[in-house]
Tab-separated table of C-alpha atoms in Angstrom:
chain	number	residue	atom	x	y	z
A	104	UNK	CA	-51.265	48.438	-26.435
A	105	UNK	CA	-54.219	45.845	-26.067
A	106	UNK	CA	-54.152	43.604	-23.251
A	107	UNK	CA	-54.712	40.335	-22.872
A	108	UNK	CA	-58.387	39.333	-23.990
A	109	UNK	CA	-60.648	36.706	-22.708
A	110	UNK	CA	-64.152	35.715	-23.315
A	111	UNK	CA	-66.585	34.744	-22.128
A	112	UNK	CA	-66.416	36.234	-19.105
A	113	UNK	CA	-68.931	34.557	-17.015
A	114	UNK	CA	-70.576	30.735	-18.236
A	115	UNK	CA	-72.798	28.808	-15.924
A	116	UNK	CA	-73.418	25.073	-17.166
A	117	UNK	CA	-74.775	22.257	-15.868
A	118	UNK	CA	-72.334	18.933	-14.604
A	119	UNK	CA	-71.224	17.246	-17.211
A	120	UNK	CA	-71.729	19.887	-20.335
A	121	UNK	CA	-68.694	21.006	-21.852
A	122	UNK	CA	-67.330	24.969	-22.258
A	123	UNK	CA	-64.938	26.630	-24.088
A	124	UNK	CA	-62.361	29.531	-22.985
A	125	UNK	CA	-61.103	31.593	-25.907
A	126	UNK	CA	-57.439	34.256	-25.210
A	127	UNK	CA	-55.970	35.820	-27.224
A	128	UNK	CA	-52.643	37.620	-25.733
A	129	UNK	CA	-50.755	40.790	-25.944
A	130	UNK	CA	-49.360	41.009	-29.721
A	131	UNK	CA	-45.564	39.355	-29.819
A	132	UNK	CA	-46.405	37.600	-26.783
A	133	UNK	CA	-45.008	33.768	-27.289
A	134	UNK	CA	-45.579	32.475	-24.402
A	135	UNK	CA	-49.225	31.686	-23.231
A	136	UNK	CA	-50.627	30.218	-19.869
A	137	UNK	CA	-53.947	29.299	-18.367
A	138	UNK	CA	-54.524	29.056	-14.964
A	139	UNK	CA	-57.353	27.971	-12.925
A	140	UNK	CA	-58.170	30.056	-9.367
A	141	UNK	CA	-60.570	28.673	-7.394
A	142	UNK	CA	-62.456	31.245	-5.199
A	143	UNK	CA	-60.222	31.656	-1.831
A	144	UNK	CA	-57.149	30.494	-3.365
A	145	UNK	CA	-54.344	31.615	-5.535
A	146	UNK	CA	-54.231	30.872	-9.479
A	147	UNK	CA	-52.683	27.282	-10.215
A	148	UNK	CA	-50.692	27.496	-13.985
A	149	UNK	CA	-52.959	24.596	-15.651
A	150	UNK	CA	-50.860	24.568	-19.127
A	151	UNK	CA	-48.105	26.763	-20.608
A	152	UNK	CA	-47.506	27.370	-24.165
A	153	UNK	CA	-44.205	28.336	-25.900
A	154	UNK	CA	-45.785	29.902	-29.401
A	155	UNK	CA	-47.639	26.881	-30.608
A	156	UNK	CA	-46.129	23.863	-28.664
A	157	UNK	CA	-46.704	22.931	-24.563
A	158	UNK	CA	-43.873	23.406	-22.042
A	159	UNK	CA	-45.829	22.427	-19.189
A	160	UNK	CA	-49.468	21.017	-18.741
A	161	UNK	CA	-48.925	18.348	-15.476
A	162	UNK	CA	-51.340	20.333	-13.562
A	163	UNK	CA	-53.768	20.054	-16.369
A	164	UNK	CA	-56.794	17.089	-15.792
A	165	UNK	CA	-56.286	15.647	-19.243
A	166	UNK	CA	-59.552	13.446	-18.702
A	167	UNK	CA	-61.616	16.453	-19.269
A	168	UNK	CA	-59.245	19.165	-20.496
A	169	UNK	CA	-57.601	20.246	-23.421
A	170	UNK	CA	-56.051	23.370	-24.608
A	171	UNK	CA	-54.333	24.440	-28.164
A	172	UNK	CA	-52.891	27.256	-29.574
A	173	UNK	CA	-52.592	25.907	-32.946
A	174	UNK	CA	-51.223	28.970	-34.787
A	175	UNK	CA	-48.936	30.364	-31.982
A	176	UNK	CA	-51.668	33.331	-31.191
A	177	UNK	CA	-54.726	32.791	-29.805
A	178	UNK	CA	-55.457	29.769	-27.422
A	179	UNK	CA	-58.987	27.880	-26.358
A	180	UNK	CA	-59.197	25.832	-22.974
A	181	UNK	CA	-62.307	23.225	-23.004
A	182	UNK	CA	-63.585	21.116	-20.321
A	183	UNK	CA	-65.798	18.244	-21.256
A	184	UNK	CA	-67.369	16.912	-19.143
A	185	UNK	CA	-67.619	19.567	-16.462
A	186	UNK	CA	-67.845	18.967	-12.623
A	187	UNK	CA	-68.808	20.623	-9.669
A	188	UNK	CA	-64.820	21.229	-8.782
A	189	UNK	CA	-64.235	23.026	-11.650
A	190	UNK	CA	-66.370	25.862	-10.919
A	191	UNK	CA	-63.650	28.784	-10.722
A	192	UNK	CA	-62.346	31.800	-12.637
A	193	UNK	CA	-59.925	30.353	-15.339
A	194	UNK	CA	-56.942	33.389	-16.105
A	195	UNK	CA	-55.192	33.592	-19.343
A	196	UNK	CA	-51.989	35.411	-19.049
A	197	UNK	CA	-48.651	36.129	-21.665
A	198	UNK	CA	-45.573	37.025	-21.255
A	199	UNK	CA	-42.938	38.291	-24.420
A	200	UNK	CA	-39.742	36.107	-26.354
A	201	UNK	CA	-36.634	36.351	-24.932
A	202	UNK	CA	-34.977	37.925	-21.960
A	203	UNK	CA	-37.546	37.315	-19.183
A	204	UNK	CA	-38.525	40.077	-16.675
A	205	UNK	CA	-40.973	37.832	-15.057
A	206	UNK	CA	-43.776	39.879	-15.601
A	207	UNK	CA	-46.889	37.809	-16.670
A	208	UNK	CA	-50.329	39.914	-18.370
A	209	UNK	CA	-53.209	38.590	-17.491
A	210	UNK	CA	-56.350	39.299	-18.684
A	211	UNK	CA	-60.080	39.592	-16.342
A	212	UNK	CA	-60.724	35.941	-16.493
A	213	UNK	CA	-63.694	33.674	-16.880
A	214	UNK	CA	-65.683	32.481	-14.534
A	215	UNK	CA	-67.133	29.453	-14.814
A	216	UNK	CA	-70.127	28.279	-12.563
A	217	UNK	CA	-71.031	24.639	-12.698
A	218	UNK	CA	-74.271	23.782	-11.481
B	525	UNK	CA	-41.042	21.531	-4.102
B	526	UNK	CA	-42.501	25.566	-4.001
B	527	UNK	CA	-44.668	27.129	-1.710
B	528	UNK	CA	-45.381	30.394	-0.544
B	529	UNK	CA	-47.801	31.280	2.645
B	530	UNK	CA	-49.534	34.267	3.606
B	531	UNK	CA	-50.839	33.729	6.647
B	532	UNK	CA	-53.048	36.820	6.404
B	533	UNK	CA	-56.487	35.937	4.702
B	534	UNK	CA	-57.900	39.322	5.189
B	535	UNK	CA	-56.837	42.618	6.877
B	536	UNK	CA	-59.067	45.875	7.030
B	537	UNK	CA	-57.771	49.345	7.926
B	538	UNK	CA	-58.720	52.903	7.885
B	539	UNK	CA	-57.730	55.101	4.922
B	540	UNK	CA	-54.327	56.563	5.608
B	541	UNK	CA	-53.212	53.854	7.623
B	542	UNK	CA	-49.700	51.950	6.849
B	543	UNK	CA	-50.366	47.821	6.388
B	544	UNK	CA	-48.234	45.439	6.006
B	545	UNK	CA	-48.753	42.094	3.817
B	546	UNK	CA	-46.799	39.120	5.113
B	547	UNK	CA	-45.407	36.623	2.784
B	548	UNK	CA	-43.046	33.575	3.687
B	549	UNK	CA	-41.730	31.306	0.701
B	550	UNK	CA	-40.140	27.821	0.477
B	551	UNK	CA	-37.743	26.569	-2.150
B	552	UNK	CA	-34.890	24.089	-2.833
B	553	UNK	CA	-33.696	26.362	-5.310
B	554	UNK	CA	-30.799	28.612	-4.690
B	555	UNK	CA	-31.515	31.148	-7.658
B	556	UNK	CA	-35.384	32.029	-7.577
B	557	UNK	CA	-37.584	34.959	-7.968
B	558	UNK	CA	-40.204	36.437	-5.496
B	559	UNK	CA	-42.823	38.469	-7.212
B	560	UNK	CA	-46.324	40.317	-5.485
B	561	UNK	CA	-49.850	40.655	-7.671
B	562	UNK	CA	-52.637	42.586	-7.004
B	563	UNK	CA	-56.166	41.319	-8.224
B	564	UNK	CA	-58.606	44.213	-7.509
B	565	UNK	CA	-62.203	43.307	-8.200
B	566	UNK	CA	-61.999	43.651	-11.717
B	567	UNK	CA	-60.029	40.207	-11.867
B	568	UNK	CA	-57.499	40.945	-13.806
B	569	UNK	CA	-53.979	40.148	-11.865
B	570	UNK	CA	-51.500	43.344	-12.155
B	571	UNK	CA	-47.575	42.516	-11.219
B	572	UNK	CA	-46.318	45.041	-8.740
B	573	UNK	CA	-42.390	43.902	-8.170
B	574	UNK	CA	-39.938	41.145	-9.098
B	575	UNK	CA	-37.241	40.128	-6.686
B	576	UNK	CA	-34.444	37.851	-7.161
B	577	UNK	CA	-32.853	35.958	-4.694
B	578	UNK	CA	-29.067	37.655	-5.179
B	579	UNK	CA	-30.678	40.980	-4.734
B	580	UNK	CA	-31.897	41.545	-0.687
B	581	UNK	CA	-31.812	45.768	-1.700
B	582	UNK	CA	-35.328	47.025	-0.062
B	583	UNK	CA	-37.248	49.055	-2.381
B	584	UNK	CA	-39.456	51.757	-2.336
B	585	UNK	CA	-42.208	52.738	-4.812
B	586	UNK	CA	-44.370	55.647	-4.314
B	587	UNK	CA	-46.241	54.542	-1.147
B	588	UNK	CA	-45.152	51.026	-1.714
B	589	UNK	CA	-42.183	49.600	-0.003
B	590	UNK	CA	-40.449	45.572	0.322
B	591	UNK	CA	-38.687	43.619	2.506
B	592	UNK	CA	-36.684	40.894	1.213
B	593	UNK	CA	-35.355	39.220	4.091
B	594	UNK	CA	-33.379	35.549	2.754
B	595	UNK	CA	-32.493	34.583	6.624
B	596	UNK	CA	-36.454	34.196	7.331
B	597	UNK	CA	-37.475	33.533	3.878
B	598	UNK	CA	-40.164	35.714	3.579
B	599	UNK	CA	-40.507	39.016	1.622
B	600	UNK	CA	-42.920	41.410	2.919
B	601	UNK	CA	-45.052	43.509	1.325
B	602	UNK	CA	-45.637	47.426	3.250
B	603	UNK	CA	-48.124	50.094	2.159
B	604	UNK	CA	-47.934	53.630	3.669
B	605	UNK	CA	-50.805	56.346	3.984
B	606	UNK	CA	-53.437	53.346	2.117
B	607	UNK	CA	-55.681	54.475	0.179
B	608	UNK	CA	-59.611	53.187	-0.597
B	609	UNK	CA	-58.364	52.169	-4.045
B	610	UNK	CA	-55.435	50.088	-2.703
B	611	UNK	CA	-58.524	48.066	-1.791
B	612	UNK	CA	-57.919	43.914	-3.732
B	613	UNK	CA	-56.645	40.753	-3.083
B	614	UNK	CA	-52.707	41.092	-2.788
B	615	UNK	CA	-50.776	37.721	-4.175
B	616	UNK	CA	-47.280	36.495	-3.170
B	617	UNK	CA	-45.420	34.342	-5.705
B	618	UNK	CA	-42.459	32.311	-6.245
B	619	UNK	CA	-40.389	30.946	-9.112
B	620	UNK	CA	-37.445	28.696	-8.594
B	621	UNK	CA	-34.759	27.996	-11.930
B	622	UNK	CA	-35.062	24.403	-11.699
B	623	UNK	CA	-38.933	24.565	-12.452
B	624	UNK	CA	-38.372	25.863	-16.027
B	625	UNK	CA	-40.221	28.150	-18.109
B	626	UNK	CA	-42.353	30.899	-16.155
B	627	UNK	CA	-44.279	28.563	-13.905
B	628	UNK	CA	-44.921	30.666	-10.955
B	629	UNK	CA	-46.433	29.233	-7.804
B	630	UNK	CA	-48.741	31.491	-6.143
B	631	UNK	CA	-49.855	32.005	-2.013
B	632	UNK	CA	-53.609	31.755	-1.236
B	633	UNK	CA	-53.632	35.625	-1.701
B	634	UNK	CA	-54.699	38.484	1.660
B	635	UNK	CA	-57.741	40.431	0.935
B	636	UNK	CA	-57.094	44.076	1.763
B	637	UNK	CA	-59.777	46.658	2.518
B	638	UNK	CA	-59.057	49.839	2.997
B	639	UNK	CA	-62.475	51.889	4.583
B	640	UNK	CA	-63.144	55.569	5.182
């Protein structure tokens, strides 16, 4: 079984460019999350996704990012415009329908470096 | 509100050594679940063990072993005879009920190294 993909896995931009995160999670996976770990610090869930519609994003700076998952699959997490804070490794991670065994997949991350 | 505190940033022992990750957790919520991640260099976050709050059972795994204790709030995390490729950053979390969906909060993580 394929894990959870992510890509890229490393971007360095300048402040104030925008990137874009692209997952795609385990196959019959509804449920979708990013989260953002900064280096020395545990992953914080930025947005959660429930097949195509958000169950919780009020962790998620809405001034400068978005996330969709607009056919319940795959999901893209953009910042625009980028700062200096946001420099971290952002984690995509799924977990399946139904009965929930608390187990979340996540997949290698990527890092973002904003110079 | 959640949080969970490992006091332990980074611990380094000597391969065959036993080690023993601390975790202590707060929550308001009487039903929650208590979790440990390991994020070895590759990145990628691998779950280890759910607890729930009803269950206080110690478990062993292989080498791996918990301690749920619900009188000190904390829920310890022991491995025996380490080895070099225990070697990662070892995460605590915590889900309460009343949060919803399967927002965990994670601790600030202890780095493990395990030398020769």
């Amino acid at each position: 079984e394929a894990g959870v993909a992510q890509s890229p896995r490393y971007k360095i931009i300048e402040k104030r460019q925008s990137v874009a995160f692209w997952c795609n999670p385990i196959s019959g996976h509804a449920t979708l999350y990013w989260y953002q770990q900064i280096l020395g610090q545990g992953p914080k869930l930025l947005i959660q996704f429930q097949n195509n519609g958000v169950v919780d994003d009020s962790q998620l700076p809405k001034d400068r990012f978005s996330a969709e998952r607009l056919k319940g699959v795959d999901s893209t997490l953009k910042i625009q415009p980028a700062k200096l804070e946001d420099s971290a490794v952002y984690l995509c991670a799924s977990s399946p329908t139904g009965g929930w065994t608390g187990e979340l997949f996540f997949g290698e991350g990527s890092r973002l470096t904003v110079l | 509100a959640q949080k969970v505190t490992q006091a332990q940033t980074e611990i380094s022992v000597v391969e065959k050594e036993d080690v023993t990750l601390d975790c202590v957790y707060e929550t308001r919520d009487t039903t929650y679940y208590l979790f440990w991640y390991k994020q070895p260099p590759s990145g990628e976050l691998v779950f280890l063990i759910r607890r729930n709050s009803f269950d206080e059972q110690n478990e062993i795994s292989g080498r791996y072993s918990w301690n749920f204790q619900k009188s000190t709030s904390s829920f310890n995390f022991t491995i025996t005879a380490s080895q070099v490729v225990d070697s990662a950053v070892y995460f605590c979390a915590l889900r309460g009920l009343t949060g919803g969906g399967n927002k965990l909060t994670f601790g600030t993580g202890t780095q493990l190294k395990v030398e020769l």
